[in-house]
Each structure stands twice: as structure tokens, then as C-alpha cells.
XYZ file of C-alpha atoms in Angstrom:
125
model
C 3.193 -9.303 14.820
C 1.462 -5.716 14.458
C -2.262 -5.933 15.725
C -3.393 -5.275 12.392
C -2.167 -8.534 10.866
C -3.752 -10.408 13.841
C -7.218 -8.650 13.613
C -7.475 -8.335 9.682
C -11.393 -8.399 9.804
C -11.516 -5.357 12.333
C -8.934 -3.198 11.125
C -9.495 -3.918 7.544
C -12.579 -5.152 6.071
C -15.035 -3.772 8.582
C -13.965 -0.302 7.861
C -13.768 -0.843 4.190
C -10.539 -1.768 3.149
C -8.449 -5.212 2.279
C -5.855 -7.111 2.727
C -4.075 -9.187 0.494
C -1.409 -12.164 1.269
C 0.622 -13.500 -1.805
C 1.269 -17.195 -1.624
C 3.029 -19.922 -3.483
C 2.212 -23.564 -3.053
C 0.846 -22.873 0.822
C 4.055 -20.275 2.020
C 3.267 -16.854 2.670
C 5.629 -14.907 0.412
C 4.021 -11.057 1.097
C 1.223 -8.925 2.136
C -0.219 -5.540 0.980
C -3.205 -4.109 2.246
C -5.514 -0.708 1.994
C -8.142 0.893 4.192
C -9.782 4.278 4.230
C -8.162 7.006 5.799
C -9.760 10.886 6.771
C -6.625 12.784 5.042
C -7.034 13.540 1.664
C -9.994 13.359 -0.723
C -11.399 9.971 -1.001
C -8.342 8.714 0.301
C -6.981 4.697 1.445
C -3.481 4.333 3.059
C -1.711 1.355 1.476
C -0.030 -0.813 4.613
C 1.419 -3.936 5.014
C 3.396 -3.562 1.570
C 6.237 -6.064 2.116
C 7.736 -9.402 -0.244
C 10.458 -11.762 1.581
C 13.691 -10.597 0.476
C 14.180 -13.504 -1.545
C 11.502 -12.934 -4.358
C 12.429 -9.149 -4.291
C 13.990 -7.467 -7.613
C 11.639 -9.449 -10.129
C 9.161 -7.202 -10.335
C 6.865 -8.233 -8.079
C 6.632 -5.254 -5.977
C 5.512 -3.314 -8.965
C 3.045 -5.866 -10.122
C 1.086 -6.054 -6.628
C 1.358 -2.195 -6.285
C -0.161 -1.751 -9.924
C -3.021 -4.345 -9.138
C -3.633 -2.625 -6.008
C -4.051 1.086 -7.637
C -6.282 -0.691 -9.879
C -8.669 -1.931 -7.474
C -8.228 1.139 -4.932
C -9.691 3.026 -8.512
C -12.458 0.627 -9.165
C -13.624 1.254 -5.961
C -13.873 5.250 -6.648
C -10.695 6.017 -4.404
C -8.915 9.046 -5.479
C -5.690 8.788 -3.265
C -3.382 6.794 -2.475
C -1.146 7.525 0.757
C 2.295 5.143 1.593
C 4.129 5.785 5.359
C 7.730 4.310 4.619
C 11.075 5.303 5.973
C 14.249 6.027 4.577
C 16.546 2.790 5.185
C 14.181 1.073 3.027
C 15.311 2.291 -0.238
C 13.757 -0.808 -2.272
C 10.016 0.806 -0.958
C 11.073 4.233 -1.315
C 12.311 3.488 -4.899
C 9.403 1.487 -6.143
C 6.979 4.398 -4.628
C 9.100 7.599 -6.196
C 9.423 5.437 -9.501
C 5.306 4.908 -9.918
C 4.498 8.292 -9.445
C 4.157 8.895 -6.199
C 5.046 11.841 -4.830
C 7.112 12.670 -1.633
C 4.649 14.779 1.171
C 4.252 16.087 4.781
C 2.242 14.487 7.845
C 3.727 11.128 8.845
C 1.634 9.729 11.481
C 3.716 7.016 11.814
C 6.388 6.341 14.589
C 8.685 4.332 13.025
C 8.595 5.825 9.358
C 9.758 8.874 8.485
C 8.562 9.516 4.734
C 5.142 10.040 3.333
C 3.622 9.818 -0.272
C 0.757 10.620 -1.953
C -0.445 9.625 -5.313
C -3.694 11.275 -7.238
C -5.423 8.774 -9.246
C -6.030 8.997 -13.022
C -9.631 8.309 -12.588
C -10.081 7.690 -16.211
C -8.442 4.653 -16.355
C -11.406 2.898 -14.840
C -14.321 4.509 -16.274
């Protein structure tokens, strides 16, 4: 497992940012988690965005990206960033279908794409 999974308190929550696990009846069915990130303008980086392959295509993905934005703009957040790579075309799909918008600066080794969304801050006010 990635360090950040194993160290959720110091990579996450200490520097401001969550981390969510979806779970039915005690299994571990996905993550998604947020933190602050420099780039941008009151920026997070969403990480950790995965569902097992087996509860994919129901709309889940979309639901748990949707409640994230949500609480990424209650928290006065004005960007949203998303490292992914090509081969997954499920992520890159649900990211170019909710707005978010194809970019340059992947810091990541193993992706290869990078989005950016700009929060409609009105919809939490």
C-alpha cells in the first residue's frame, strides 16, 4: 500500500485535508480523499479516488465525487486538482464529464493527465 493510506492522520488530516473509505456491511468497497495543495488558488488535490471494479458503472463514482466538491466548497476551497492517467478511461471519463478540465503540471510519476476544476462558489453560500 502507498504511504499515504498507511499514515492517513499525517498526510491527511494534520495538514488539513480528509479521507474518506466507503463501506458496506464491514468490506471496504473505495476510498477518496483531499488535502491542500500550493498550486492553484485555494486549491486541494483529490487522491485516493478508486471503487472495486465490481460496484463500478452505477453511479457511484459520480455520487462520491459530487459529495466531495461539496464539502471541498463548504470548506472555502476554490480548486479542485485530479492526477490520473490515460489507461484509466472510467476516471478520465467521470473527471472530463463533471467539468473538469484537462491541464499541464503532473507531478505524478505514474499518471500522466492532470485536471483542474474552478468551483462555483455560490452554490454554498
Amino acid at each position: 500500500a502507498d504511504k499515504d493510506v498507511l499514515e492517513v492522520e499525517k498526510f491527511y488530516q494534520n495538514i488539513g485535508g480528509e479521507f474518506w473509505v466507503i463501506e458496506r456491511q464491514g468490506k471496504i468497497l473505495g476510498t477518496s480523499a483531499y488535502y491542500p495543495i500550493e498550486r492553484g488558488n485555494k486549491a486541494v488535490e483529490i487522491r485516493k479516488m478508486y471503487l472495486l471494479p465490481e460496484i463500478r458503472c452505477q453511479g457511484l463514482g459520480k455520487f462520491l465525487l459530487k459529495e466531495l466538491e461539496k464539502r471541498i466548497a463548504e470548506r472555502k476551497f476554490q480548486e479542485i486538482w485530479i492526477e490520473t492517467a490515460t489507461v484509466l478511461q472510467e476516471a478520465v471519463k467521470l473527471y472530463e464529464s463533471n467539468g473538469y478540465q484537462l491541464t499541464t503540471g503532473v507531478e505524478t510519476k505514474r499518471c500522466d493527465r492532470i485536471y483542474k476544476k474552478v468551483l462555483d462558489m455560490k452554490v454554498v453560500d
